Amino acid sequence: MSKPVFTLTPLACAAALFAAGAAHAQETAATEQTMQTVVVTASADASAQGLTKAYSGGQVARGGRIGLLGNVDMMDTPFNGTAYTQQLLQDQQTHSVADVLQNDAGVRVTRGFGNYQEMYMIRGFAANSDDLAYNGLYGILPRQYVATELLERVEVFRGASAFLNGAAPGGGGIGGSINLLPKRAGNDPLTSFTAGFESGGQKYAAADIGRRFGPDNRAGIRVNAVRRDGDTVIDREQRELSLASVGFDWNGGNYRLSADAGYQDHKLTAARPSVNVKAGVAVPAAPDSDSNYAQPWTHSNERDTFGTLRGELDLAKDTVAWAAFGARSGRESNTLGTPTVISADGAATTYRFDNERKDTVRTGEIGVRTKLRTGAVGHSISASATGFHSDSRNAYATSLSGALATNIYTPVDAPAPAATVVIGGRLDAPLTTTKAILSSYAIADTLSFADDTVLATVGLRHQRIKTFNYNYDTGIQNAAYDKSRNTPVAAIVFKPLRELSLYANYIEALQQGKVASGTGVLNQGAMFPPTVSRQREIGAKYDAGKVGITAALFSTAVPQAYVVNQVYGLNGESRNRGVELNVFGQPLRGLRLLGGVTFLDAKQRRTAGGTFDGNDALGVPDTQLNLNADWDVPGVAGLALNGRVTYTSKQYLDGANLQQVPSWTRTDAGVRYITRLGEHSVTLRARIDNVFDRSYWASAGGASGAGYLVQGAPRTFALSGTLDF
């Protein structure tokens, strides 16, 4: 099978044009560089632009990476997003990306279909963890769970993103995308050790060490190691995490290099599963918050090794070229047992589903960006080419479907049945079942007028998607497609006041064709063609210096896939319209606010026979509200209190809207105290999530358009201490 092809001709032409136009500037810059002392400023993306600065209060940044456009200040971008900083990640004792996104009113967290993969509903559309970008590259990080100890920032882009980043390999990028930034050594030495525990018996230890060295501190290294182990607050559930990562960067003045390598081993034993509900059965009340209806023999193990290499070169003044490459090798081994509720009293059936998966991913990007002027018009021109190649090997086996009887209120532990009824491939030696080869090239120009008070962006990405599907047992190719499409963008920013930006955009999402999968799906492995969704958005942003406010009005239409009578297929269209309001910053000295509200109108359209036309889309609430406050207690140096309230309105589990999932509200609270132990800083943190121990269904769907319930976590107490040397 051919390897990913990078289509470079348009990019090479653009680079030649930029370099020729700025040759004399390059010559002058080279002379000047020999006379200057290099001042190194560490940056998580190791770029000349550097990270956007933190906003007042330090919980979010002023902007973030906007695909091939690079890092852009929030007032200059015609899109809406939030970049959460490491300060927020540490203060809230987050474990995973899902924990961070609990702060975002535009996002709700669910799981994959029948497994424990984290999945994020952005503007009502699923974005799974396959589609997390690591410093701009897809598919590099572990696909089920990403520990936040790896990360400097979590950047959430709200809206379709195929033009900016290329088509997401996992089929996301419709309602938004998530980019994760690695840690880098700062200018000051760092040696930090953290230990902690959670209610239930989960223990935690982590080390974070960073140093700069060499001439002018040009070189930096950052090492992180994490270990979590023990029971959780959910009855009989166990979690285990081992993580190690190292990040290296070198600033050569007119060039910059960075590299990251990581290893993560994540294991779950008897983890509480999601819950299916039989058609026609009312949604049952959520069981006690700490109850566990998992079978004791279920488990989920994931092990990944990954790495990236990135370089950036200043070709001339205001002209920079970059290249990046990444790879991952991952293995998953699961024995699952998802209950299906068959009556209102909680009675359920389950069965055993085993699967083995091995992933090999290679991905890369090259690009060039320059700034120039034509008369009174300024230009920021970017061009890039991307390539992505994945090989996924899979095998599965099941016991007799529905043969084991249980109850989600009074679980019945059954002996593990033999998984010999339905078998696909060999669990001890899975064959390649899917391959994906994605390549693209893109060019964009942001034009500035009227002293930069008007910014207009236009661009085009040509995307090619090649996907192959193979028989589980023989490895013989079953189906394939090779499709290409141009994906445009058009957007404008108008700044009538220094503090105010108004914007509008049209942008599309392009999804790789879905492959039918999941427990109980009869047409396993069936492939579907790529789909296109179209977004229109207008919005406003206000920057008062200490407080920022954003508002957006959007509409996105996308072909929708559902499981109907255990058959997966494209069964209509979902149109999500909504309003987003967000606030962040430090309105008063010592008081930090972060929150927002999202109103969604997600309707089904063009369903088979018009049966469900006008009904709400599965698992999409009408209202999502988050409010987080962090307050320095006056008169007690180093003491701060924080709290968060999260509200989600009702959702529907089925396309007919007969199975309603109740609304829920959750309250979280925390405290931290910073003091000194001799010459060392000590930070003590305590947190209680779900303070009132509410029992609730947190989500009602996500992957494959199938309705399923994921129960919210019980009241959880966490305590940690960090010692900085």
XYZ file of C-alpha atoms in Angstrom:
725
model
C 0.000 0.000 0.000
C 1.359 3.416 -0.858
C 2.491 5.781 1.853
C 0.979 9.252 2.320
C 1.721 11.576 -0.537
C 2.429 15.237 0.193
C 1.200 17.396 -2.683
C 3.882 20.072 -2.686
C 3.713 21.815 -6.061
C 1.446 24.751 -5.042
C 3.295 25.102 -1.762
C 6.696 25.097 -3.419
C 5.546 27.760 -5.867
C 4.241 29.924 -3.037
C 7.446 29.516 -1.040
C 9.553 30.460 -4.049
C 7.431 33.555 -4.629
C 7.706 34.644 -0.991
C 11.444 34.028 -0.784
C 12.161 35.851 -4.059
C 10.138 38.871 -3.016
C 12.035 39.116 0.281
C 15.564 38.090 -0.757
C 17.147 41.400 0.079
C 15.459 41.439 3.506
C 16.830 37.973 4.216
C 20.342 39.098 3.372
C 20.057 42.094 5.663
C 18.498 40.027 8.462
C 21.299 37.466 8.269
C 23.880 40.214 8.754
C 21.976 41.676 11.686
C 21.607 38.293 13.392
C 25.375 37.851 13.619
C 25.556 41.081 15.626
C 22.705 40.391 18.056
C 22.586 38.526 21.340
C 19.910 35.861 21.255
C 17.238 36.276 23.917
C 15.501 32.917 24.316
C 11.835 32.835 25.274
C 10.440 29.347 25.727
C 7.250 28.518 23.828
C 5.142 25.369 23.975
C 4.880 25.328 20.189
C 8.563 26.292 19.692
C 7.587 28.945 17.141
C 8.737 32.470 16.415
C 5.191 33.663 17.123
C 5.204 32.018 20.527
C 2.090 31.327 22.528
C -0.527 33.995 22.896
C -0.350 35.678 26.289
C -2.546 34.651 29.182
C -5.588 36.851 29.717
C -6.200 38.667 32.993
C -6.652 36.050 35.731
C -4.423 33.512 33.975
C -7.061 30.806 33.372
C -7.359 31.282 29.607
C -5.167 32.779 26.889
C -5.801 35.725 24.596
C -5.993 33.441 21.586
C -4.586 30.235 20.181
C -3.646 28.233 17.126
C -6.033 28.711 14.204
C -4.798 25.893 11.987
C -2.431 26.947 9.217
C -3.012 30.612 10.166
C -0.883 30.062 13.281
C -1.370 31.687 16.666
C -3.834 34.562 16.436
C -5.072 36.995 19.089
C -8.726 36.538 19.923
C -9.635 40.046 18.669
C -8.114 39.367 15.248
C -9.657 35.981 14.495
C -13.070 35.547 12.820
C -13.765 32.407 14.856
C -14.661 31.556 18.435
C -12.553 29.486 20.803
C -10.923 29.218 24.214
C -7.390 28.225 25.194
C -7.204 26.858 28.756
C -3.847 27.393 30.469
C -1.743 25.118 32.631
C -2.630 27.296 35.625
C -6.272 26.209 35.305
C -5.285 22.574 34.756
C -3.223 22.543 37.946
C -5.605 24.509 40.143
C -8.510 22.181 39.299
C -6.396 18.998 39.676
C -7.517 17.815 36.246
C -6.655 14.279 35.133
C -7.731 14.236 31.492
C -8.859 16.460 28.643
C -12.471 15.731 29.638
C -11.847 17.266 33.066
C -10.613 20.487 31.459
C -13.612 20.698 29.143
C -16.006 20.558 32.098
C -15.357 24.334 32.151
C -16.644 24.936 28.625
C -20.304 25.796 28.058
C -20.027 24.802 24.407
C -18.800 21.283 25.191
C -20.283 18.256 26.917
C -18.387 15.051 27.590
C -19.593 11.580 26.679
C -17.988 8.266 25.664
C -17.470 6.153 22.611
C -20.102 3.600 21.651
C -19.781 0.686 24.074
C -16.247 1.578 25.215
C -14.455 4.022 27.504
C -13.027 6.372 24.893
C -13.467 10.011 25.846
C -15.715 11.870 23.429
C -16.564 15.557 23.349
C -19.808 17.060 22.049
C -18.912 20.501 20.655
C -21.913 22.558 19.571
C -23.862 19.301 19.687
C -21.550 17.357 17.343
C -19.259 14.532 18.405
C -15.475 14.967 18.362
C -13.753 11.831 19.568
C -10.278 11.590 21.027
C -8.954 10.148 17.736
C -9.253 13.699 16.460
C -7.285 15.473 19.167
C -4.427 17.409 17.589
C -1.015 17.497 19.273
C 0.647 20.775 18.397
C -1.363 20.758 15.169
C -0.907 17.086 14.193
C -3.799 14.603 14.263
C -3.654 11.026 15.524
C -0.471 11.271 17.603
C -1.893 11.021 21.110
C -3.543 7.990 22.760
C -7.004 7.602 21.280
C -9.029 6.780 24.405
C -7.608 8.935 27.190
C -5.015 11.740 27.386
C -3.547 12.705 30.750
C -3.220 16.460 31.286
C 0.235 16.151 32.852
C 1.450 16.082 29.233
C -0.038 19.464 28.430
C 0.736 23.159 28.572
C -2.608 24.222 27.113
C -5.905 22.833 25.874
C -7.207 24.867 22.934
C -10.860 24.488 21.955
C -11.833 25.772 18.512
C -15.607 26.020 18.075
C -16.821 25.473 14.560
C -16.106 23.480 11.410
C -12.381 23.149 10.824
C -11.613 21.183 7.631
C -10.014 24.181 5.938
C -7.887 25.158 8.917
C -6.598 21.722 9.915
C -7.566 19.329 7.145
C -10.139 16.570 7.489
C -10.021 14.923 10.913
C -9.116 11.218 10.595
C -11.781 10.134 13.084
C -14.636 11.945 11.364
C -14.883 14.919 13.734
C -14.214 18.589 13.129
C -17.896 19.467 12.594
C -18.796 21.404 15.724
C -15.194 22.085 16.657
C -11.721 20.721 17.248
C -9.255 20.457 20.115
C -5.532 21.163 19.936
C -3.247 20.146 22.802
C 0.096 21.836 23.384
C 3.084 20.059 24.979
C 5.083 21.416 27.867
C 8.416 23.173 27.300
C 11.225 24.153 29.635
C 10.699 27.712 30.843
C 13.379 30.315 31.371
C 13.492 29.501 35.091
C 14.554 26.060 36.355
C 11.642 23.850 37.447
C 11.649 20.874 39.765
C 8.166 19.984 40.954
C 6.858 16.914 42.768
C 3.170 16.254 43.455
C 1.494 13.559 45.520
C -2.165 13.064 46.274
C -5.111 10.747 46.702
C -8.823 10.577 45.917
C -11.722 9.121 47.831
C -12.070 5.435 47.072
C -8.341 4.806 47.335
C -6.852 6.259 44.146
C -3.246 7.353 44.746
C -1.261 9.793 42.653
C 2.368 10.867 42.208
C 3.935 13.063 39.536
C 7.241 14.731 38.738
C 7.736 17.718 36.431
C 11.315 18.846 35.725
C 12.457 21.531 33.287
C 15.857 23.047 32.516
C 17.421 25.337 29.945
C 21.118 25.028 29.152
C 23.773 25.664 26.537
C 24.850 29.004 25.032
C 22.292 31.702 25.884
C 20.043 28.939 27.261
C 19.187 27.977 23.697
C 18.372 24.363 24.611
C 15.558 23.199 26.867
C 14.329 19.895 28.210
C 11.097 19.127 30.095
C 10.432 15.718 31.669
C 7.143 14.504 33.148
C 6.344 11.242 34.892
C 2.979 10.229 36.397
C 1.603 7.254 38.264
C -2.030 6.750 39.334
C -3.288 3.529 40.846
C -6.028 2.109 43.035
C -9.781 1.886 43.491
C -12.012 4.781 42.542
C -15.041 6.088 44.397
C -17.262 3.956 42.121
C -17.824 0.577 43.744
C -15.297 -2.093 42.620
C -13.837 0.090 39.847
C -10.055 0.281 39.473
C -7.908 2.605 37.367
C -4.196 2.550 36.678
C -2.110 5.046 34.708
C 1.610 5.163 33.946
C 2.918 8.068 31.910
C 6.346 9.367 30.914
C 7.171 12.130 28.460
C 10.116 14.290 27.458
C 10.094 17.493 25.428
C 13.176 19.084 23.900
C 13.579 22.432 22.141
C 16.441 24.400 20.605
C 16.386 28.062 19.611
C 19.006 28.764 16.962
C 18.077 32.397 16.429
C 16.785 32.156 12.876
C 15.610 28.568 13.325
C 13.869 26.583 16.050
C 13.608 22.856 16.664
C 11.458 20.828 19.039
C 10.836 17.160 19.730
C 8.466 15.274 22.005
C 8.274 11.623 22.976
C 5.794 9.942 25.279
C 4.547 6.652 26.652
C 1.157 6.056 28.291
C -0.265 2.855 29.751
C -3.888 3.160 30.898
C -5.819 0.269 32.455
C -9.398 0.006 33.686
C -10.818 -2.938 35.628
C -14.577 -3.331 36.098
C -15.093 0.263 34.981
C -18.723 1.362 35.039
C -20.043 0.986 31.469
C -22.454 3.043 29.446
C -26.058 1.814 29.306
C -28.276 1.042 26.334
C -32.063 1.247 26.654
C -34.349 -0.935 24.581
C -36.612 0.908 22.161
C -39.994 1.694 23.738
C -38.674 1.496 27.314
C -38.679 4.723 29.329
C -35.310 6.022 30.432
C -34.706 4.610 33.934
C -33.731 6.859 36.812
C -29.981 6.950 37.350
C -28.819 4.430 39.995
C -26.965 5.533 43.132
C -24.049 7.691 42.072
C -21.356 5.246 43.260
C -23.050 2.020 42.157
C -21.386 -0.159 39.543
C -23.223 -2.427 37.116
C -20.044 -3.628 35.377
C -19.304 -7.323 35.224
C -16.187 -8.092 37.299
C -14.392 -9.699 34.343
C -14.563 -6.588 32.146
C -11.465 -4.518 31.494
C -9.981 -2.003 29.077
C -6.231 -1.703 28.518
C -4.538 0.845 26.279
C -0.806 1.324 25.670
C 0.697 3.950 23.370
C 4.122 5.206 22.350
C 4.222 8.456 20.411
C 6.529 11.228 19.280
C 6.780 14.387 17.190
C 9.539 16.434 15.560
C 9.061 20.041 14.468
C 11.322 22.637 12.850
C 10.846 26.273 11.889
C 13.142 28.452 9.747
C 13.107 32.211 9.179
C 13.507 32.616 5.418
C 13.396 36.407 5.614
C 11.924 39.181 7.681
C 8.248 38.251 8.246
C 8.661 34.990 6.299
C 8.878 31.654 8.080
C 8.735 28.037 6.902
C 7.967 25.026 9.066
C 7.835 21.256 8.921
C 6.486 18.723 11.426
C 6.283 14.955 11.621
C 4.688 12.628 14.156
C 4.060 8.934 14.725
C 2.206 6.687 17.167
C 2.048 2.988 17.877
C -0.904 1.933 20.016
C -2.495 -1.254 21.273
C -5.869 -1.796 22.932
C -7.243 -4.914 24.578
C -10.815 -4.919 25.856
C -13.361 -7.235 27.378
C -16.610 -5.278 27.587
C -20.136 -5.910 28.807
C -22.623 -3.130 28.074
C -26.030 -3.642 29.719
C -29.244 -3.022 27.798
C -32.190 -2.047 30.004
C -35.313 -3.963 28.938
C -37.886 -2.768 31.485
C -38.636 0.214 33.689
C -37.533 -1.599 36.867
C -33.912 -1.611 35.645
C -33.830 -5.225 34.463
C -31.161 -5.590 31.809
C -29.281 -8.067 29.676
C -25.644 -8.058 28.696
C -23.074 -10.179 26.949
C -19.333 -10.346 26.474
C -17.594 -8.407 23.712
C -13.828 -8.796 23.289
C -11.730 -6.773 20.909
C -8.073 -6.288 20.123
C -6.769 -3.283 18.217
C -3.347 -2.174 16.995
C -2.811 1.248 15.435
C 0.128 2.618 13.506
C -0.079 6.293 12.592
C 2.257 8.568 10.646
C 1.436 12.189 9.970
C 3.181 15.360 8.877
C 2.863 18.936 7.721
C 5.009 21.509 5.914
C 4.178 25.145 5.391
C 5.259 28.719 4.846
C 3.854 32.029 6.079
C 4.742 35.578 5.082
C 3.577 39.149 5.507
C 3.694 41.818 2.789
C 1.864 44.892 1.537
C 0.335 45.825 -1.803
C -0.340 49.541 -1.572
C -2.626 50.237 1.371
C -3.531 46.563 1.801
C -1.604 44.264 4.104
C -1.388 40.525 3.498
C -0.643 37.576 5.777
C -0.306 34.637 3.405
C -0.080 31.048 4.611
C 0.329 27.851 2.607
C 0.679 24.295 3.849
C 0.573 20.650 2.824
C -0.407 17.764 5.092
C -0.287 14.002 5.000
C -1.766 11.333 7.263
C -1.492 7.542 7.126
C -3.074 5.086 9.565
C -3.181 1.299 9.667
C -5.667 -0.227 12.102
C -5.668 -3.936 12.935
C -8.766 -5.269 14.638
C -10.343 -8.497 15.836
C -13.422 -9.182 17.959
C -15.409 -11.999 19.514
C -18.711 -12.141 21.402
C -20.781 -14.433 23.556
C -24.501 -14.922 22.926
C -26.128 -11.489 22.768
C -28.408 -10.743 25.731
C -27.829 -14.093 27.401
C -26.739 -12.690 30.776
C -29.428 -11.226 33.032
C -28.707 -8.373 35.440
C -30.242 -5.177 36.814
C -28.671 -1.724 36.928
C -30.087 -1.167 40.458
C -29.203 -4.614 41.860
C -26.387 -5.872 39.599
C -25.907 -9.618 39.172
C -22.346 -10.842 38.699
C -22.217 -13.635 36.140
C -19.292 -15.899 35.326
C -17.492 -14.768 32.200
C -19.048 -16.604 29.244
C -16.937 -17.871 26.379
C -16.650 -15.358 23.536
C -17.175 -17.923 20.788
C -20.565 -17.125 19.258
C -19.480 -14.426 16.793
C -15.827 -14.116 15.872
C -14.122 -11.666 13.545
C -10.417 -12.235 13.021
C -7.891 -13.642 15.460
C -7.633 -11.919 18.833
C -4.012 -13.060 19.206
C -3.009 -11.783 15.739
C -5.466 -9.222 14.336
C -5.206 -8.355 10.656
C -5.426 -4.935 9.076
C -9.111 -4.031 8.767
C -8.908 -0.341 7.810
C -6.362 1.993 6.272
C -6.726 5.722 5.786
C -4.538 7.985 3.675
C -5.355 11.677 3.867
C -3.432 14.388 2.029
C -4.129 18.049 1.405
C -2.676 21.391 0.450
C -4.057 24.782 1.371
C -3.451 28.472 0.867
C -4.979 31.444 2.661
C -4.615 35.205 2.684
C -5.696 37.500 5.492
C -6.013 40.979 4.024
C -5.956 44.023 6.303
C -7.534 47.366 5.456
C -8.113 50.743 7.104
C -5.230 50.580 9.591
C -6.006 46.935 10.403
C -9.560 47.672 11.526
C -10.869 45.361 8.787
C -9.405 41.878 8.318
C -10.695 39.610 5.561
C -9.595 35.979 5.241
C -10.078 33.866 2.128
C -8.608 30.459 1.465
C -8.970 27.044 -0.093
C -7.840 23.557 0.892
C -7.771 20.663 -1.558
C -8.331 17.464 0.419
C -7.930 13.887 -0.770
C -9.300 11.001 1.287
C -8.412 7.401 0.516
C -9.880 4.699 2.753
C -9.628 0.923 2.516
C -11.622 -1.717 4.359
C -10.480 -5.345 4.730
C -12.087 -8.595 5.819
C -11.439 -9.402 9.493
C -10.727 -13.083 8.807
C -8.870 -13.083 5.487
C -7.379 -9.617 5.206
C -8.822 -9.350 1.688
C -9.953 -5.870 0.689
C -13.729 -5.494 0.903
C -14.205 -1.906 -0.172
C -12.341 1.307 -0.828
C -12.888 4.860 -1.914
C -10.679 7.663 -3.159
C -12.352 11.061 -3.077
C -11.124 14.634 -3.415
C -12.817 17.906 -2.561
C -12.012 21.597 -2.294
C -12.904 23.130 1.069
C -13.186 26.947 1.148
C -13.236 29.583 3.867
C -14.388 33.193 3.809
C -14.359 35.356 6.927
C -14.164 38.957 8.023
C -13.330 40.886 11.194
C -14.383 44.512 11.735
C -13.037 46.461 14.717
C -15.065 49.675 15.089
C -13.465 50.205 18.515
C -10.210 49.020 19.989
C -12.177 46.985 22.539
C -14.712 45.532 20.098
C -14.455 43.026 17.244
C -17.354 41.963 15.028
C -16.887 38.944 12.786
C -18.580 36.601 10.343
C -17.445 33.385 8.656
C -18.416 30.654 6.252
C -16.459 27.434 6.673
C -16.981 23.740 6.002
C -16.220 20.426 7.656
C -15.217 17.362 5.665
C -15.524 13.987 7.348
C -13.907 10.769 6.323
C -16.637 8.250 5.544
C -17.948 6.414 8.573
C -17.315 2.725 9.182
C -20.086 0.823 10.962
C -18.853 -0.427 14.342
C -19.935 -1.008 17.914
C -21.552 -3.708 19.972
C -24.725 -5.128 18.449
C -24.305 -3.497 15.034
C -25.186 -6.003 12.301
C -23.379 -4.366 9.379
C -19.962 -4.263 11.065
C -17.306 -2.872 8.722
C -19.685 -1.263 6.203
C -18.113 1.887 4.708
C -19.802 5.150 3.824
C -18.594 8.017 1.597
C -17.155 11.297 2.941
C -19.684 13.884 4.087
C -19.635 17.675 3.973
C -21.153 20.024 6.546
C -21.516 23.775 6.140
C -21.303 26.407 8.856
C -22.321 30.054 8.909
C -21.508 32.175 11.932
C -21.566 35.779 13.120
C -20.222 37.012 16.418
C -18.779 39.740 18.591
C -15.920 39.981 21.082
C -15.396 42.630 23.736
C -12.112 43.102 25.570
C -12.379 45.384 28.582
C -8.805 44.657 29.639
C -9.740 42.737 32.782
C -12.829 40.979 31.426
C -13.483 39.436 28.030
C -16.906 38.636 26.577
C -17.656 36.722 23.390
C -20.941 36.023 21.628
C -21.609 33.849 18.591
C -24.641 32.901 16.515
C -24.114 29.860 14.283
C -25.849 27.333 12.067
C -24.357 24.023 10.905
C -25.976 21.327 8.778
C -24.474 17.849 8.441
C -25.573 14.434 7.132
C -26.388 12.298 10.146
C -25.618 8.655 10.860
C -27.727 6.513 13.176
C -28.141 2.929 14.257
C -31.666 1.859 13.252
C -32.756 -1.688 14.062
C -29.107 -2.572 14.758
C -28.061 -1.356 11.289
C -25.771 1.645 10.997
C -26.425 4.057 8.128
C -26.800 7.645 6.922
C -30.354 8.387 8.014
C -30.992 12.050 7.408
C -29.469 15.362 8.404
C -28.963 17.277 11.617
C -29.044 21.059 11.650
C -27.665 22.652 14.778
C -28.356 26.313 15.357
C -27.175 28.040 18.466
C -26.058 31.019 20.472
C -22.888 31.053 22.586
C -22.089 33.592 25.291
C -18.804 33.370 27.195
C -17.112 35.461 29.873
C -13.613 35.225 31.344
C -11.071 37.311 33.218
C -10.596 39.109 36.529
C -13.320 41.730 37.034
C -12.120 42.454 40.582
C -8.712 42.074 42.129
C -8.420 38.479 43.351
C -11.644 37.297 41.663
C -11.365 35.207 38.494
C -14.443 34.270 36.472
C -14.818 31.718 33.701
C -18.147 30.639 32.285
C -20.809 30.862 29.670
C -24.063 29.569 28.299
C -24.893 27.839 25.025
C -28.414 27.606 23.623
C -28.824 24.900 20.988
C -31.628 24.139 18.560
C -30.562 20.792 17.071
C -33.188 19.343 14.759
C -33.392 16.218 12.637
C -34.213 16.762 8.970
C -34.741 14.604 5.904
C -35.101 11.438 7.948
C -36.319 8.223 6.315
C -39.928 8.817 5.275
C -39.885 12.068 7.232
C -40.631 10.071 10.377
C -38.431 12.095 12.720
C -38.318 15.408 10.858
C -38.361 18.312 13.314
C -37.452 16.153 16.310
C -34.478 17.020 18.523
C -31.175 15.403 17.617
C -29.966 12.581 19.865
C -28.004 13.600 22.948
C -28.083 17.360 22.311
C -29.502 19.489 25.143
C -31.156 22.851 24.486
C -29.187 24.639 27.213
C -25.655 24.205 28.566
C -24.424 26.519 31.308
C -21.115 26.688 33.162
C -19.893 29.180 35.741
C -16.539 28.912 37.485
C -15.263 31.393 40.102
C -11.853 31.474 41.780
C -11.374 33.886 44.706
C -8.332 34.930 46.728
C -9.475 35.179 50.345
C -8.701 38.697 51.642
C -6.371 38.853 54.623
C -5.043 35.278 54.208
C -2.072 35.303 51.872
C -1.950 32.292 49.564
C -5.487 31.041 50.280
C -8.021 30.769 47.443
C -11.465 29.219 47.090
C -13.081 28.088 43.873
C -16.425 26.725 42.774
C -18.171 25.629 39.606
C -21.803 25.074 38.669
C -22.702 23.059 35.562
C -26.211 22.786 34.163
C -27.409 20.665 31.240
C -31.042 20.611 30.135
C -32.972 17.522 29.062
C -31.825 15.345 26.166
C -33.358 12.593 24.069
C -32.015 9.079 23.754
C -33.876 8.189 20.566
C -34.754 9.754 17.251
C -38.492 9.564 18.018
C -37.933 11.711 21.144
C -39.898 9.248 23.264
C -37.010 8.455 25.627
C -36.270 11.635 27.562
C -33.193 12.061 29.756
C -33.742 14.549 32.617
C -31.783 17.762 33.051
C -29.034 17.894 35.668
C -27.062 20.370 37.740
C -23.712 19.658 39.387
C -21.742 21.731 41.878
C -17.976 21.437 42.415
C -15.822 23.237 44.969
C -12.163 23.529 45.859
C -9.550 25.280 47.946
C -5.812 25.821 47.586
C -3.179 27.244 49.844
C 0.296 28.363 48.788
C 2.958 28.676 51.453
C 6.676 28.155 51.877
C 8.676 25.380 53.441
C 12.098 26.860 53.953
C 13.207 28.025 50.513
C 10.640 25.935 48.691
C 7.108 26.738 47.574
C 4.362 24.334 48.664
C 0.878 24.274 47.152
C -1.892 22.309 48.859
C -5.095 21.680 46.918
C -8.371 20.051 47.909
C -11.397 19.576 45.689
C -14.871 18.050 45.871
C -16.604 17.293 42.582
C -20.364 16.715 42.680
C -20.618 18.213 46.159
C -24.225 17.143 46.678
C -23.629 13.624 45.314
C -26.281 13.907 42.609
C -27.161 10.772 40.655
C -27.716 11.698 37.017
C -27.233 10.647 33.411
C -24.571 13.016 32.136
C -25.033 12.302 28.419
C -27.303 10.432 26.059
C -25.247 9.617 22.995
C -22.316 10.513 20.815
C -20.578 7.934 18.626
C -22.330 6.456 15.609
C -25.436 8.513 16.306
C -26.561 5.792 18.710
C -28.400 6.689 21.889
C -26.766 5.429 25.081
C -26.467 6.686 28.637
C -23.315 7.621 30.540
C -23.768 8.163 34.267
C -22.165 11.141 35.975
C -19.370 10.618 38.474
C -20.266 10.452 42.187
C -19.047 12.844 44.842
C -15.266 12.672 44.647
C -12.805 14.192 47.097
C -9.254 14.883 45.891
C -6.278 16.176 47.894
C -2.799 16.903 46.572
C 0.375 18.677 47.562
C 3.014 20.119 45.237
C 6.572 20.908 46.302
C 8.576 23.187 43.979
C 12.336 23.278 44.275
